[in-house]
Backbone as a chain_set.jsonl record, in Angstrom:
{"seq": "QVQLVESGGGLVQAGGSLRLSCAASGSIFSLNAMGWYRQAPGKQRELVAAITRSGSTNYAVSVKGRFTISRDNAKNTVYLQMNSLKPEDTAVYFCNTFPSYLDWGQGTQVSVSS", "coords": {"N": [[0.696, -1.074, 0.093], [0.625, 2.007, -0.992], [1.72, 4.967, 0.59], [1.37, 8.315, 1.074], [3.038, 11.19, 2.363], [2.733, 14.263, 3.254], [4.558, 17.429, 4.105], [5.844, 20.332, 5.54], [4.134, 22.545, 5.489], [2.554, 25.505, 6.773], [2.379, 28.723, 8.565], [2.483, 31.759, 6.895], [3.305, 35.177, 6.033], [1.853, 37.185, 3.421], [3.821, 37.369, 0.439], [5.741, 35.879, 1.278], [7.627, 32.715, 1.636], [7.483, 29.131, 1.275], [8.489, 25.614, 1.387], [7.274, 22.719, 0.344], [7.143, 19.291, 0.95], [6.901, 15.878, -0.294], [6.839, 12.693, 0.633], [6.765, 9.274, -0.509], [6.042, 5.928, 0.0], [7.359, 2.913, -1.418], [7.89, 2.497, -5.015], [6.619, 4.262, -6.456], [6.968, 6.851, -7.454], [8.824, 6.529, -9.466], [7.519, 5.629, -11.671], [5.374, 7.172, -12.519], [3.816, 10.311, -13.428], [3.781, 13.099, -11.16], [1.722, 15.087, -8.986], [0.976, 18.127, -7.44], [-1.689, 19.217, -5.433], [-4.393, 21.087, -4.328], [-6.941, 22.275, -1.807], [-9.068, 24.519, -0.826], [-11.013, 25.998, 1.842], [-14.396, 25.159, 1.461], [-14.227, 24.951, -1.303], [-13.549, 22.857, -4.362], [-11.14, 20.358, -4.866], [-8.044, 21.105, -6.421], [-5.645, 20.978, -9.102], [-2.463, 22.047, -8.777], [0.22, 21.984, -9.732], [2.24, 19.891, -11.834], [4.414, 17.215, -12.598], [6.3, 15.386, -14.902], [7.705, 11.87, -15.474], [10.174, 12.444, -16.743], [10.851, 15.056, -16.039], [9.298, 17.16, -17.053], [7.272, 20.061, -16.775], [4.061, 21.387, -15.438], [1.733, 23.968, -14.794], [-0.714, 25.425, -12.82], [-2.521, 28.384, -13.967], [-2.928, 30.326, -12.04], [-0.588, 30.164, -10.256], [1.664, 30.011, -11.801], [4.931, 30.937, -12.317], [5.449, 31.693, -9.841], [5.452, 29.252, -8.305], [7.179, 26.211, -8.035], [7.703, 22.977, -8.991], [9.244, 19.988, -8.276], [11.131, 16.864, -8.474], [12.727, 14.004, -6.739], [13.633, 11.118, -7.694], [15.137, 9.037, -6.643], [14.773, 9.428, -4.018], [12.192, 9.07, -3.669], [10.543, 11.276, -3.652], [8.577, 14.306, -3.977], [8.639, 17.83, -4.468], [7.468, 21.164, -3.754], [8.178, 24.355, -4.423], [7.24, 27.376, -3.155], [6.936, 30.585, -3.761], [6.352, 34.137, -3.3], [3.976, 34.196, -1.944], [0.492, 34.307, -1.673], [-2.657, 35.374, -0.059], [-4.818, 34.019, -1.141], [-3.591, 31.703, -1.741], [-3.912, 30.098, 0.343], [-4.745, 27.117, 1.905], [-5.238, 23.349, 1.983], [-2.617, 21.297, 1.134], [-1.849, 18.654, -1.064], [-0.173, 15.808, -2.246], [-0.164, 13.524, -4.957], [-0.423, 11.124, -7.595], [-0.378, 11.901, -11.078], [-2.653, 11.733, -13.562], [-4.521, 11.749, -10.447], [-4.649, 8.77, -8.508], [-4.076, 7.431, -6.45], [-4.774, 6.761, -2.82], [-5.676, 9.585, -0.859], [-3.316, 11.43, 1.031], [-2.892, 12.901, 4.17], [-2.314, 15.512, 3.911], [-0.977, 19.001, 4.085], [-1.286, 21.783, 5.788], [-1.416, 25.169, 4.523], [-1.094, 28.33, 5.307], [-1.726, 31.73, 4.559], [-1.105, 34.949, 5.44], [-2.534, 38.252, 5.19]], "CA": [[-0.064, 0.03, -0.092], [1.635, 3.096, -1.094], [1.272, 5.938, 1.374], [1.771, 9.705, 0.63], [3.177, 12.043, 3.48], [3.171, 15.569, 2.873], [5.072, 18.096, 5.017], [6.388, 21.47, 5.02], [3.152, 23.683, 5.615], [2.784, 26.507, 7.798], [1.786, 30.059, 8.452], [3.48, 32.822, 6.527], [2.864, 36.371, 5.666], [1.954, 37.359, 2.023], [5.183, 37.575, -0.11], [6.696, 34.798, 1.981], [7.873, 31.388, 0.788], [7.48, 27.685, 1.863], [8.861, 24.476, 0.558], [6.657, 21.452, 0.685], [7.619, 17.827, 0.552], [5.882, 14.685, -0.239], [7.388, 11.261, 0.502], [6.091, 8.031, -0.729], [6.488, 4.479, 0.084], [7.256, 2.123, -2.642], [8.545, 3.046, -6.117], [5.576, 4.938, -7.211], [7.585, 8.1, -8.226], [9.681, 6.177, -10.72], [6.558, 5.018, -12.595], [4.234, 8.173, -12.785], [3.88, 11.598, -13.295], [3.216, 13.386, -9.996], [1.135, 16.292, -8.979], [0.593, 18.663, -6.158], [-3.01, 19.71, -5.485], [-4.992, 21.954, -3.02], [-8.373, 22.324, -1.453], [-9.383, 25.594, 0.087], [-12.232, 25.633, 2.544], [-15.561, 25.374, 0.568], [-13.789, 24.56, -2.698], [-13.087, 21.671, -4.737], [-9.682, 20.206, -4.919], [-7.666, 21.584, -7.851], [-4.404, 20.732, -9.435], [-1.639, 23.137, -8.732], [1.418, 21.679, -10.584], [2.63, 18.434, -12.247], [5.807, 16.858, -13.085], [6.442, 14.008, -15.48], [8.999, 11.18, -14.927], [11.416, 12.905, -17.316], [10.951, 16.323, -15.41], [8.633, 18.373, -17.666], [6.216, 20.397, -15.693], [2.983, 22.15, -15.873], [1.306, 24.72, -13.686], [-2.097, 26.214, -12.809], [-2.317, 29.761, -14.158], [-2.856, 31.076, -10.71], [0.626, 29.891, -9.589], [2.794, 30.04, -12.603], [6.0, 31.96, -12.138], [5.663, 31.733, -8.332], [5.644, 27.9, -7.629], [8.194, 25.386, -8.751], [7.528, 21.54, -8.674], [10.661, 19.153, -8.743], [11.118, 15.514, -7.844], [13.783, 13.311, -6.703], [13.206, 9.767, -7.793], [15.988, 8.283, -5.859], [14.329, 9.644, -2.667], [10.863, 8.927, -3.827], [10.097, 12.514, -2.973], [8.322, 15.415, -4.876], [8.741, 19.112, -3.876], [6.734, 22.258, -4.265], [8.73, 25.58, -3.677], [6.308, 28.27, -3.19], [7.476, 31.86, -3.488], [5.52, 35.183, -3.353], [2.742, 33.595, -1.433], [-0.775, 35.326, -1.579], [-3.786, 34.794, 0.929], [-5.615, 33.199, -1.909], [-2.992, 30.332, -1.693], [-4.323, 29.376, 1.685], [-5.396, 25.784, 1.504], [-4.389, 22.002, 2.454], [-1.871, 20.877, -0.057], [-1.889, 17.278, -1.135], [0.483, 15.266, -3.511], [-0.721, 12.405, -5.713], [0.067, 10.802, -8.847], [-1.113, 12.855, -11.948], [-3.802, 12.114, -12.748], [-4.595, 11.136, -9.152], [-5.376, 7.517, -8.411], [-3.799, 6.882, -5.102], [-5.464, 7.363, -1.825], [-5.051, 10.824, -0.464], [-2.64, 11.493, 2.45], [-3.333, 13.91, 5.345], [-2.092, 16.924, 3.4], [-0.341, 20.039, 4.803], [-1.958, 23.161, 5.631], [-0.601, 26.382, 4.115], [-2.016, 29.573, 5.486], [-0.977, 32.991, 4.196], [-1.883, 36.034, 6.009], [-2.344, 39.36, 4.367]], "C": [[0.899, 1.175, 0.098], [0.928, 4.323, -0.266], [2.024, 7.313, 1.076], [1.905, 10.477, 1.886], [3.641, 13.315, 3.057], [3.588, 16.498, 4.241], [5.584, 19.47, 4.509], [5.394, 22.883, 5.197], [3.46, 24.513, 6.801], [2.074, 27.831, 7.626], [2.809, 31.142, 8.019], [2.602, 34.072, 6.15], [2.808, 36.439, 4.019], [3.281, 37.802, 1.654], [6.201, 36.618, 0.448], [6.733, 33.618, 1.035], [7.799, 30.205, 1.763], [7.881, 26.764, 0.942], [8.225, 23.265, 1.088], [7.329, 20.167, 0.139], [6.694, 16.751, 0.578], [6.835, 13.392, -0.512], [6.354, 10.184, 0.382], [6.641, 6.767, -0.521], [6.454, 3.752, -1.124], [8.015, 2.88, -3.754], [7.546, 3.74, -7.024], [6.066, 6.192, -8.108], [8.216, 7.7, -9.529], [8.76, 5.869, -11.87], [5.479, 6.119, -13.189], [4.641, 9.522, -12.787], [3.303, 11.927, -11.964], [2.792, 14.802, -9.858], [0.93, 16.813, -7.496], [-0.81, 19.441, -6.406], [-3.428, 20.533, -4.293], [-6.379, 22.081, -2.874], [-8.405, 23.488, -0.518], [-10.643, 25.181, 0.586], [-13.498, 25.865, 1.647], [-15.396, 25.274, -0.988], [-13.452, 23.244, -3.011], [-11.526, 21.578, -4.821], [-9.181, 20.435, -6.451], [-6.022, 21.126, -7.884], [-3.471, 22.093, -9.36], [-0.386, 22.981, -9.742], [1.577, 20.217, -10.726], [3.771, 18.438, -12.747], [5.737, 15.462, -13.742], [7.599, 13.218, -15.087], [10.253, 11.714, -15.422], [11.594, 14.46, -16.779], [10.208, 17.547, -16.162], [7.457, 18.672, -16.766], [5.008, 21.114, -16.205], [2.329, 22.677, -14.627], [-0.032, 25.366, -13.882], [-1.584, 27.668, -13.209], [-2.053, 30.626, -12.99], [-1.396, 31.054, -10.005], [1.922, 30.024, -10.512], [3.671, 31.152, -12.417], [6.179, 32.213, -10.593], [6.045, 30.394, -7.707], [6.507, 27.137, -8.647], [8.152, 24.034, -8.212], [8.816, 20.818, -9.206], [10.34, 17.703, -8.041], [12.569, 14.723, -7.817], [13.433, 11.681, -6.559], [13.869, 8.761, -6.848], [15.336, 8.294, -4.442], [12.847, 9.338, -2.593], [9.956, 10.232, -3.083], [9.781, 13.594, -4.108], [8.302, 16.706, -4.058], [7.863, 20.254, -4.414], [7.377, 23.533, -3.496], [7.712, 26.608, -4.111], [6.709, 29.732, -2.901], [6.185, 32.859, -3.649], [4.072, 34.716, -3.182], [1.583, 34.682, -1.359], [-1.849, 34.689, -0.638], [-4.588, 33.919, 0.141], [-4.958, 31.718, -2.007], [-3.202, 29.518, -0.556], [-5.242, 28.241, 1.424], [-4.693, 24.559, 2.147], [-4.003, 21.608, 1.16], [-1.678, 19.278, 0.065], [-1.007, 16.963, -2.323], [-0.297, 14.034, -3.853], [-0.039, 12.108, -7.041], [-0.767, 11.818, -9.842], [-1.351, 11.99, -13.169], [-3.832, 11.193, -11.435], [-5.242, 9.718, -9.172], [-5.085, 6.648, -6.967], [-4.715, 7.302, -3.918], [-4.936, 8.52, -1.334], [-4.548, 10.729, 0.902], [-3.37, 12.716, 3.304], [-3.247, 15.449, 4.731], [-1.367, 17.778, 4.371], [-1.011, 21.175, 4.647], [-0.913, 24.359, 5.474], [-1.6, 27.454, 4.335], [-1.194, 30.908, 5.259], [-1.75, 34.319, 4.671], [-1.465, 37.271, 5.295], [-1.665, 40.602, 5.267]], "O": [[1.72, 1.321, 1.004], [-0.256, 4.609, -0.441], [3.236, 7.316, 0.86], [0.894, 10.485, 2.588], [4.757, 13.492, 2.568], [3.008, 16.306, 5.31], [5.73, 19.73, 3.314], [5.816, 24.032, 5.067], [4.357, 24.317, 7.621], [1.293, 28.039, 6.697], [3.822, 31.385, 8.676], [1.384, 33.997, 5.987], [3.637, 35.808, 3.364], [3.902, 38.547, 2.412], [7.375, 36.613, 0.079], [6.11, 33.498, -0.02], [8.047, 30.355, 2.959], [7.691, 26.98, -0.255], [8.576, 22.799, 2.172], [7.935, 20.08, -0.928], [5.777, 16.702, 1.398], [7.421, 13.131, -1.562], [5.299, 10.16, 1.015], [7.791, 6.566, -0.911], [5.515, 3.956, -1.894], [8.728, 3.833, -3.443], [7.693, 3.756, -8.246], [5.635, 6.456, -9.23], [8.158, 8.406, -10.536], [9.231, 5.854, -13.008], [4.838, 5.897, -14.216], [5.675, 9.897, -12.234], [2.408, 11.201, -11.531], [3.372, 15.68, -10.496], [0.752, 16.065, -6.535], [-1.013, 20.151, -7.391], [-2.694, 20.574, -3.306], [-7.051, 21.986, -3.901], [-7.78, 23.419, 0.54], [-11.326, 24.294, 0.074], [-13.513, 26.954, 1.074], [-16.314, 25.49, -1.78], [-13.088, 22.471, -2.125], [-10.788, 22.563, -4.84], [-9.778, 20.041, -7.453], [-5.325, 20.969, -6.881], [-3.855, 23.122, -9.916], [-0.098, 23.91, -10.496], [1.139, 19.414, -9.902], [4.252, 19.425, -13.304], [5.184, 14.514, -13.185], [8.477, 13.756, -14.412], [11.299, 11.569, -14.789], [12.595, 15.046, -17.191], [10.478, 18.722, -15.914], [6.799, 17.833, -16.15], [4.97, 21.425, -17.395], [2.32, 22.04, -13.573], [-0.406, 25.788, -14.976], [-0.478, 28.095, -12.876], [-1.164, 31.475, -12.932], [-1.117, 31.954, -9.212], [3.053, 30.129, -10.035], [3.199, 32.288, -12.357], [7.084, 32.954, -10.207], [6.818, 30.336, -6.751], [6.538, 27.384, -9.853], [8.523, 23.853, -7.052], [9.322, 21.011, -10.311], [9.447, 17.51, -7.217], [13.394, 14.818, -8.725], [13.048, 11.136, -5.525], [13.264, 7.81, -6.353], [15.354, 7.274, -3.753], [12.293, 9.352, -1.493], [9.038, 10.171, -2.265], [10.567, 13.773, -5.038], [7.914, 16.595, -2.895], [7.562, 20.2, -5.607], [7.206, 23.761, -2.298], [7.363, 26.699, -5.288], [6.804, 30.043, -1.714], [5.117, 32.424, -4.078], [3.183, 34.808, -4.029], [1.82, 35.834, -0.998], [-1.85, 33.465, -0.503], [-5.105, 32.985, 0.754], [-5.624, 30.722, -2.29], [-2.743, 28.379, -0.462], [-6.317, 28.357, 0.836], [-3.657, 24.724, 2.791], [-4.774, 21.547, 0.203], [-1.396, 18.728, 1.13], [-1.026, 17.696, -3.312], [-1.059, 13.557, -3.012], [0.841, 12.844, -7.489], [-1.719, 12.463, -9.405], [-0.386, 11.536, -13.784], [-3.271, 10.099, -11.375], [-6.281, 9.527, -9.803], [-5.628, 5.63, -6.538], [-5.44, 8.274, -4.13], [-3.707, 8.596, -1.326], [-5.127, 10.12, 1.801], [-4.372, 13.309, 2.905], [-4.001, 16.368, 5.053], [-1.132, 17.3, 5.481], [-1.333, 21.599, 3.538], [0.135, 24.493, 6.106], [-2.681, 27.54, 3.753], [-0.088, 31.069, 5.774], [-2.873, 34.623, 4.271], [-0.328, 37.424, 4.849], [-1.41, 41.682, 4.734]]}, "num_chains": 1, "name": "protein.A"}
């Protein structure tokens, strides 16, 4: 059973930065594209960024130029560097395959104050 464990969230002021990490058991990263998703209160979960096995990336329009997704297949870990954070980035952030098919982890809370 593959498990996803997200970490790195926190409370920051607008304009600040955070780096999220997602560690997975097993070899899932080497076989799949991976994505970071987020869910704000009262809203549906949305894709924030995705990265293929070869490292090609894609971003939601709302985060393009501010967020960077990367992966380390040897460590079964995917990262999300978030810069120039805005209050509207406040959400619980999750990682999963892209498209998502694994059970969702607990996520990590990101809160951005104005």
